[in-house]
Amino acid sequence: MAFPLAPSTPSSLGFDVRALERLPELITRHLAAGRSPGIDPARVPARDDSLWLLYSNTKVITACAVWILAEQGALRFTDRVADHVPGFEANGKGDITIIQLLSHQGGFPNADVPKAAWEDHELLRRTVSAFTLEWTPGSRVYYHGRAAHWVAAVLIEALSKTDYRAFIREQVVEPLGLGDELFVGLPDARHERAVDMHEPAATGTGQVKRAEENNAEFRRAGTPGGGGYATARAMAAFYQMLAAGGTLDGRRLLSPRMVQYVTRSVTGDRVDGYMGMPMHRALGPHVRGTTESIRGLGSLAFPGTFGHGGVGSSYCWADPDSGVSFAYLTNGRVPDPWHSMRMDVISNAVHSAIPAGR
């Protein structure tokens, strides 16, 4: 399957090449400092088709499936989740809207599902229906690490009568021509392309493999809030589709109006209680806005720039003002504050290279 975007060079696209050269220089310094597991010559070199764990970058892919259901007329964003998932109203959750769900206002941020529900989707439905509230829906913004997108997966299945992973593949991934580059639920035949995730060793020196994700069960599961895999170019292409108003290489996935709607902030400058700063949550990604503090997208970003990150390892974004999209994926999960500082300087290197008039 041919990749949907042709390769080019920064200079031919008008980028400031000197400014953009800071990017590999920064990454090289991070490698040399042992911040990423990339300097051991015994390890397998990354390739264009290497598949990287997306962690929470997966959330925007899952949200995109909900956007498509809205365009198909299967739901309205102002609908209550319980309107489409009978039983979800249990434990006071009956008034939670899809807007609140996708913008981390649902009120059950610490809920999760057992591994048994990864493949038993009736158990999954019962589990999310039994989630209990920690605070009144809509009264706070607080990052839901796993819970909200498990609910989104159940919502997708209730409306499509299809496994959420199959729906994402058939309605999001394949129409964009990314069928061999983006996965929510990685087939066994593709596992050899998946890179292992690492984290800093407890000794403070070097990196060690993370057992939690480096296994076939996890890769196969495709958890909707953190288990997707993709190439870096596939994520740049996905965000390029959003930057272009819903079209990639002549293929239209979403209407321009839908893209504008789901990438505008619905939480304003309210502080996200988990992140400790305003995140300007949209219906999947978050938006740069104009506050002093920002996460991942770069301080220099155009206020309408939107995207998402993966815990301690990655960030992907699109700038609708210039039409530029960017994906930074690694196999090293490192803690904050270093990760956030890293992403600010890396994203700023890209923003600095964007030519005037774009």
CSV table of C-alpha atoms in Angstrom, one decimal:
chain,number,residue,atom,x,y,z
A,1,MET,CA,0.0,0.0,0.0
A,2,ALA,CA,1.5,3.3,-1.1
A,3,PHE,CA,1.8,6.0,1.5
A,4,PRO,CA,-0.7,8.8,0.8
A,5,LEU,CA,1.7,11.7,0.9
A,6,ALA,CA,4.8,12.1,-1.3
A,7,PRO,CA,8.1,12.9,0.5
A,8,SER,CA,9.6,16.3,0.1
A,9,THR,CA,12.4,18.5,1.5
A,10,PRO,CA,12.1,21.4,4.0
A,11,SER,CA,13.8,23.8,1.6
A,12,SER,CA,11.4,23.0,-1.2
A,13,LEU,CA,8.5,23.8,1.1
A,14,GLY,CA,9.9,27.1,2.2
A,15,PHE,CA,10.9,26.2,5.7
A,16,ASP,CA,13.8,27.9,7.4
A,17,VAL,CA,16.3,25.1,7.1
A,18,ARG,CA,18.7,26.6,9.6
A,19,ALA,CA,16.0,26.8,12.2
A,20,LEU,CA,14.8,23.3,11.5
A,21,GLU,CA,18.4,21.9,11.9
A,22,ARG,CA,18.0,22.6,15.6
A,23,LEU,CA,15.6,19.7,15.8
A,24,PRO,CA,18.0,16.9,15.1
A,25,GLU,CA,20.6,18.7,17.2
A,26,LEU,CA,18.3,18.7,20.1
A,27,ILE,CA,17.4,15.1,19.7
A,28,THR,CA,21.0,14.1,19.3
A,29,ARG,CA,21.8,15.8,22.6
A,30,HIS,CA,19.0,14.0,24.3
A,31,LEU,CA,20.3,10.7,23.1
A,32,ALA,CA,23.8,11.5,24.2
A,33,ALA,CA,22.5,12.4,27.6
A,34,GLY,CA,20.9,9.0,27.9
A,35,ARG,CA,17.4,10.5,27.9
A,36,SER,CA,16.2,8.1,25.2
A,37,PRO,CA,17.1,4.4,24.6
A,38,GLY,CA,18.8,5.1,21.2
A,39,ILE,CA,22.5,4.9,21.6
A,40,ASP,CA,23.1,1.2,22.1
A,41,PRO,CA,24.4,-0.1,18.7
A,42,ALA,CA,23.1,-3.6,19.5
A,43,ARG,CA,19.5,-2.3,19.2
A,44,VAL,CA,17.5,-2.5,16.0
A,45,PRO,CA,17.6,0.8,14.1
A,46,ALA,CA,14.3,2.6,13.6
A,47,ARG,CA,12.8,2.5,10.1
A,48,ASP,CA,10.1,4.5,8.3
A,49,ASP,CA,7.7,1.6,8.9
A,50,SER,CA,8.6,1.1,12.6
A,51,LEU,CA,5.4,1.2,14.7
A,52,TRP,CA,5.6,3.3,17.9
A,53,LEU,CA,3.3,3.0,20.9
A,54,LEU,CA,1.1,6.1,20.8
A,55,TYR,CA,-0.1,6.0,24.4
A,56,SER,CA,-2.6,8.8,24.8
A,57,ASN,CA,-2.2,10.0,21.2
A,58,THR,CA,-4.6,7.1,20.6
A,59,LYS,CA,-7.4,9.2,22.3
A,60,VAL,CA,-7.7,11.5,19.2
A,61,ILE,CA,-7.9,8.5,16.9
A,62,THR,CA,-10.7,7.0,19.0
A,63,ALA,CA,-12.4,10.4,19.2
A,64,CYS,CA,-12.3,10.7,15.4
A,65,ALA,CA,-14.5,7.6,15.2
A,66,VAL,CA,-17.1,9.4,17.3
A,67,TRP,CA,-16.8,12.5,15.0
A,68,ILE,CA,-17.6,10.3,12.1
A,69,LEU,CA,-20.6,8.8,13.8
A,70,ALA,CA,-21.8,12.4,14.4
A,71,GLU,CA,-21.3,13.2,10.7
A,72,GLN,CA,-23.3,10.1,9.8
A,73,GLY,CA,-26.2,11.4,11.9
A,74,ALA,CA,-25.9,8.6,14.5
A,75,LEU,CA,-25.4,11.0,17.4
A,76,ARG,CA,-25.2,14.6,18.5
A,77,PHE,CA,-22.4,15.9,20.7
A,78,THR,CA,-25.0,17.3,23.1
A,79,ASP,CA,-26.6,13.9,23.5
A,80,ARG,CA,-26.2,12.1,26.8
A,81,VAL,CA,-24.0,9.0,26.6
A,82,ALA,CA,-26.9,7.1,28.3
A,83,ASP,CA,-29.1,8.0,25.4
A,84,HIS,CA,-27.1,5.5,23.3
A,85,VAL,CA,-25.7,3.2,26.0
A,86,PRO,CA,-28.6,1.9,28.2
A,87,GLY,CA,-27.3,1.3,31.7
A,88,PHE,CA,-24.7,4.0,31.7
A,89,GLU,CA,-27.0,6.2,33.7
A,90,ALA,CA,-26.2,4.1,36.8
A,91,ASN,CA,-24.6,5.8,39.7
A,92,GLY,CA,-25.6,9.3,38.8
A,93,LYS,CA,-24.0,9.3,35.3
A,94,GLY,CA,-27.3,9.8,33.3
A,95,ASP,CA,-26.7,13.4,32.4
A,96,ILE,CA,-23.1,13.1,31.1
A,97,THR,CA,-23.0,14.4,27.6
A,98,ILE,CA,-20.6,13.4,24.8
A,99,ILE,CA,-19.1,16.8,24.9
A,100,GLN,CA,-18.2,16.3,28.6
A,101,LEU,CA,-17.0,12.8,27.9
A,102,LEU,CA,-14.5,13.9,25.2
A,103,SER,CA,-13.3,17.0,27.0
A,104,HIS,CA,-12.4,15.3,30.3
A,105,GLN,CA,-15.4,16.7,32.3
A,106,GLY,CA,-17.2,13.4,32.9
A,107,GLY,CA,-16.4,13.1,36.6
A,108,PHE,CA,-14.8,9.6,36.8
A,109,PRO,CA,-11.1,10.2,35.9
A,110,ASN,CA,-9.7,7.3,37.9
A,111,ALA,CA,-12.1,4.5,36.7
A,112,ASP,CA,-10.6,1.7,34.6
A,113,VAL,CA,-11.5,-1.7,33.3
A,114,PRO,CA,-9.9,-5.1,34.0
A,115,LYS,CA,-7.8,-6.9,31.4
A,116,ALA,CA,-10.6,-9.4,31.0
A,117,ALA,CA,-12.7,-6.7,29.4
A,118,TRP,CA,-10.1,-6.1,26.6
A,119,GLU,CA,-11.7,-8.9,24.6
A,120,ASP,CA,-15.0,-9.5,26.4
A,121,HIS,CA,-17.0,-6.5,25.2
A,122,GLU,CA,-20.2,-7.4,27.1
A,123,LEU,CA,-18.1,-7.3,30.3
A,124,LEU,CA,-16.6,-4.0,29.0
A,125,ARG,CA,-20.1,-2.5,28.6
A,126,ARG,CA,-21.1,-3.6,32.1
A,127,THR,CA,-17.9,-2.3,33.6
A,128,VAL,CA,-18.2,1.2,32.2
A,129,SER,CA,-21.9,1.3,33.1
A,130,ALA,CA,-20.9,0.6,36.7
A,131,PHE,CA,-18.3,3.4,36.9
A,132,THR,CA,-19.0,5.7,39.9
A,133,LEU,CA,-18.6,9.5,40.0
A,134,GLU,CA,-15.9,11.3,41.9
A,135,TRP,CA,-17.5,14.7,41.3
A,136,THR,CA,-20.4,16.3,39.5
A,137,PRO,CA,-20.1,16.0,35.7
A,138,GLY,CA,-19.2,19.3,34.1
A,139,SER,CA,-18.1,20.9,37.4
A,140,ARG,CA,-14.4,20.3,36.8
A,141,VAL,CA,-11.9,19.6,34.0
A,142,TYR,CA,-9.7,16.7,35.0
A,143,TYR,CA,-7.8,14.4,32.7
A,144,HIS,CA,-9.4,11.0,32.4
A,145,GLY,CA,-6.3,8.8,31.6
A,146,ARG,CA,-8.2,5.7,30.5
A,147,ALA,CA,-11.9,5.9,31.7
A,148,ALA,CA,-13.4,8.3,29.2
A,149,HIS,CA,-12.2,6.5,26.1
A,150,TRP,CA,-13.3,3.1,27.3
A,151,VAL,CA,-16.7,4.7,27.5
A,152,ALA,CA,-16.2,6.2,24.0
A,153,ALA,CA,-15.4,2.6,22.8
A,154,VAL,CA,-18.6,1.3,24.2
A,155,LEU,CA,-20.5,4.2,22.6
A,156,ILE,CA,-19.0,3.4,19.2
A,157,GLU,CA,-19.9,-0.2,19.5
A,158,ALA,CA,-23.5,0.6,20.7
A,159,LEU,CA,-24.1,2.7,17.6
A,160,SER,CA,-22.1,0.8,15.0
A,161,LYS,CA,-22.8,-2.7,16.2
A,162,THR,CA,-19.1,-3.3,15.4
A,163,ASP,CA,-16.0,-3.8,17.5
A,164,TYR,CA,-14.7,-0.3,18.1
A,165,ARG,CA,-11.3,-1.4,16.7
A,166,ALA,CA,-12.8,-2.6,13.5
A,167,PHE,CA,-14.9,0.6,13.2
A,168,ILE,CA,-11.8,2.7,13.6
A,169,ARG,CA,-9.9,0.7,11.0
A,170,GLU,CA,-12.8,0.7,8.5
A,171,GLN,CA,-14.0,4.3,9.0
A,172,VAL,CA,-10.8,6.2,10.0
A,173,VAL,CA,-7.6,4.4,9.1
A,174,GLU,CA,-8.3,2.7,5.8
A,175,PRO,CA,-10.1,5.7,4.1
A,176,LEU,CA,-7.0,7.7,4.7
A,177,GLY,CA,-4.8,5.1,3.1
A,178,LEU,CA,-3.0,4.4,6.4
A,179,GLY,CA,-4.0,0.7,6.7
A,180,ASP,CA,-0.5,-0.6,7.2
A,181,GLU,CA,0.8,2.4,9.3
A,182,LEU,CA,-1.8,3.1,12.0
A,183,PHE,CA,-3.4,0.5,14.3
A,184,VAL,CA,-5.8,0.4,17.3
A,185,GLY,CA,-5.4,-3.3,17.9
A,186,LEU,CA,-2.1,-4.5,16.4
A,187,PRO,CA,-2.4,-7.7,14.4
A,188,ASP,CA,0.0,-10.4,15.4
A,189,ALA,CA,1.6,-10.3,12.0
A,190,ARG,CA,2.7,-6.7,12.6
A,191,HIS,CA,4.2,-7.2,16.1
A,192,GLU,CA,7.7,-7.5,14.8
A,193,ARG,CA,7.5,-3.9,13.6
A,194,ALA,CA,6.5,-2.6,17.0
A,195,VAL,CA,9.3,-1.1,19.1
A,196,ASP,CA,9.7,-1.9,22.7
A,197,MET,CA,9.0,0.9,25.3
A,198,HIS,CA,11.7,1.8,27.8
A,199,GLU,CA,12.0,3.9,30.9
A,200,PRO,CA,14.8,5.2,33.0
A,201,ALA,CA,16.4,2.5,35.2
A,202,ALA,CA,15.9,2.7,38.9
A,203,THR,CA,19.7,3.0,39.3
A,204,GLY,CA,19.5,6.3,37.5
A,205,THR,CA,21.7,5.1,34.7
A,206,GLY,CA,20.5,3.9,31.3
A,207,GLN,CA,17.1,2.6,30.2
A,208,VAL,CA,15.2,-0.6,30.9
A,209,LYS,CA,12.3,-2.2,29.0
A,210,ARG,CA,8.8,-1.7,30.4
A,211,ALA,CA,7.0,-5.1,30.9
A,212,GLU,CA,3.5,-3.6,31.0
A,213,GLU,CA,3.3,-2.8,27.2
A,214,ASN,CA,6.0,-5.0,25.6
A,215,ASN,CA,3.8,-8.0,25.1
A,216,ALA,CA,1.5,-9.5,22.6
A,217,GLU,CA,-1.6,-9.2,24.8
A,218,PHE,CA,-1.3,-5.5,25.2
A,219,ARG,CA,-0.4,-4.8,21.5
A,220,ARG,CA,-3.3,-6.9,20.3
A,221,ALA,CA,-5.8,-5.3,22.7
A,222,GLY,CA,-5.7,-1.8,21.2
A,223,THR,CA,-6.9,0.0,24.3
A,224,PRO,CA,-8.8,3.1,23.1
A,225,GLY,CA,-7.1,5.6,25.4
A,226,GLY,CA,-3.5,4.5,25.1
A,227,GLY,CA,-2.9,1.3,23.1
A,228,GLY,CA,-2.6,2.4,19.5
A,229,TYR,CA,0.5,2.0,17.3
A,230,ALA,CA,1.6,4.0,14.3
A,231,THR,CA,4.5,5.2,12.2
A,232,ALA,CA,5.6,8.7,12.8
A,233,ARG,CA,4.7,9.6,9.2
A,234,ALA,CA,1.2,8.2,9.7
A,235,MET,CA,0.5,10.4,12.7
A,236,ALA,CA,1.9,13.4,10.8
A,237,ALA,CA,-0.5,12.5,7.9
A,238,PHE,CA,-3.5,12.1,10.2
A,239,TYR,CA,-2.9,15.6,11.6
A,240,GLN,CA,-2.2,16.9,8.1
A,241,MET,CA,-5.8,15.7,7.3
A,242,LEU,CA,-7.1,17.8,10.2
A,243,ALA,CA,-4.9,20.8,9.2
A,244,ALA,CA,-6.4,20.6,5.7
A,245,GLY,CA,-9.9,20.6,6.9
A,246,GLY,CA,-10.7,16.9,6.8
A,247,THR,CA,-8.9,15.9,3.5
A,248,LEU,CA,-5.7,13.9,2.9
A,249,ASP,CA,-4.3,13.3,-0.6
A,250,GLY,CA,-7.7,14.0,-2.2
A,251,ARG,CA,-9.6,11.7,0.3
A,252,ARG,CA,-12.2,13.5,2.4
A,253,LEU,CA,-12.7,11.9,5.8
A,254,LEU,CA,-14.4,14.8,7.6
A,255,SER,CA,-16.2,18.0,6.7
A,256,PRO,CA,-14.3,21.3,7.3
A,257,ARG,CA,-17.1,22.3,9.7
A,258,MET,CA,-16.6,19.2,11.7
A,259,VAL,CA,-12.9,19.7,12.0
A,260,GLN,CA,-13.5,23.3,13.1
A,261,TYR,CA,-16.1,22.2,15.7
A,262,VAL,CA,-14.0,19.4,17.3
A,263,THR,CA,-10.8,21.3,17.4
A,264,ARG,CA,-12.1,24.4,19.2
A,265,SER,CA,-11.6,24.7,23.0
A,266,VAL,CA,-14.7,23.9,25.0
A,267,THR,CA,-13.1,24.3,28.4
A,268,GLY,CA,-11.5,27.8,27.9
A,269,ASP,CA,-8.9,28.8,30.5
A,270,ARG,CA,-10.3,26.5,33.2
A,271,VAL,CA,-7.4,24.6,34.9
A,272,ASP,CA,-7.2,20.9,34.3
A,273,GLY,CA,-6.9,19.5,37.8
A,274,TYR,CA,-4.6,16.7,36.8
A,275,MET,CA,-2.3,18.8,34.6
A,276,GLY,CA,-2.3,21.8,36.9
A,277,MET,CA,-2.7,24.3,34.0
A,278,PRO,CA,-5.4,25.3,31.5
A,279,MET,CA,-5.4,22.6,28.7
A,280,HIS,CA,-8.1,24.2,26.5
A,281,ARG,CA,-9.7,20.9,25.9
A,282,ALA,CA,-11.5,20.3,22.6
A,283,LEU,CA,-13.4,17.1,21.6
A,284,GLY,CA,-10.4,14.9,21.4
A,285,PRO,CA,-7.3,17.1,21.1
A,286,HIS,CA,-6.4,20.1,23.2
A,287,VAL,CA,-5.6,23.6,21.9
A,288,ARG,CA,-2.7,26.0,22.4
A,289,GLY,CA,-4.8,29.0,23.4
A,290,THR,CA,-3.0,32.1,24.7
A,291,THR,CA,-2.2,31.2,28.3
A,292,GLU,CA,1.4,31.4,29.5
A,293,SER,CA,1.6,27.7,30.3
A,294,ILE,CA,1.1,25.0,27.7
A,295,ARG,CA,1.9,21.4,27.3
A,296,GLY,CA,3.5,19.8,24.3
A,297,LEU,CA,2.4,22.0,21.5
A,298,GLY,CA,5.1,24.6,21.9
A,299,SER,CA,4.9,28.1,23.5
A,300,LEU,CA,5.4,29.7,20.1
A,301,ALA,CA,2.4,27.9,18.6
A,302,PHE,CA,-0.4,29.7,16.8
A,303,PRO,CA,-3.2,29.9,19.4
A,304,GLY,CA,-5.4,27.5,17.3
A,305,THR,CA,-2.7,24.8,17.1
A,306,PHE,CA,-4.2,21.5,18.4
A,307,GLY,CA,-2.9,18.1,19.2
A,308,HIS,CA,-2.2,15.5,21.9
A,309,GLY,CA,0.6,13.7,23.6
A,310,GLY,CA,1.5,10.3,24.9
A,311,VAL,CA,2.7,9.9,28.4
A,312,GLY,CA,6.4,10.9,28.7
A,313,SER,CA,7.2,9.9,25.2
A,314,SER,CA,5.5,11.7,22.3
A,315,TYR,CA,3.4,14.6,20.9
A,316,CYS,CA,1.6,15.2,17.6
A,317,TRP,CA,-0.1,18.4,16.5
A,318,ALA,CA,-1.5,20.5,13.6
A,319,ASP,CA,-1.3,24.2,13.0
A,320,PRO,CA,-4.3,25.2,11.0
A,321,ASP,CA,-2.9,28.7,10.4
A,322,SER,CA,0.1,27.4,8.5
A,323,GLY,CA,-1.1,24.0,7.5
A,324,VAL,CA,1.9,22.3,9.2
A,325,SER,CA,1.5,19.0,11.0
A,326,PHE,CA,4.2,17.4,13.2
A,327,ALA,CA,4.7,14.0,14.9
A,328,TYR,CA,7.3,13.2,17.5
A,329,LEU,CA,7.3,9.6,18.7
A,330,THR,CA,9.9,7.8,20.8
A,331,ASN,CA,10.2,4.6,22.7
A,332,GLY,CA,11.4,6.2,25.9
A,333,ARG,CA,8.9,7.0,28.6
A,334,VAL,CA,10.5,9.7,30.7
A,335,PRO,CA,9.0,11.7,33.6
A,336,ASP,CA,8.1,15.3,33.9
A,337,PRO,CA,9.1,18.0,34.2
A,338,TRP,CA,11.8,17.0,31.8
A,339,HIS,CA,9.5,15.6,29.2
A,340,SER,CA,7.3,18.7,29.0
A,341,MET,CA,10.4,20.9,28.8
A,342,ARG,CA,11.7,18.7,26.0
A,343,MET,CA,8.5,19.0,24.0
A,344,ASP,CA,8.4,22.7,24.3
A,345,VAL,CA,11.9,23.2,22.8
A,346,ILE,CA,11.3,20.5,20.1
A,347,SER,CA,7.9,21.9,19.1
A,348,ASN,CA,9.3,25.5,19.2
A,349,ALA,CA,12.1,24.4,16.8
A,350,VAL,CA,9.4,23.4,14.3
A,351,HIS,CA,7.3,26.6,14.8
A,352,SER,CA,10.4,28.7,14.3
A,353,ALA,CA,11.1,27.1,10.9
A,354,ILE,CA,7.6,27.8,9.5
A,355,PRO,CA,7.9,30.4,6.8
A,356,ALA,CA,6.0,33.7,6.9
A,357,GLY,CA,2.7,33.7,5.1
A,358,ARG,CA,2.0,30.0,5.9
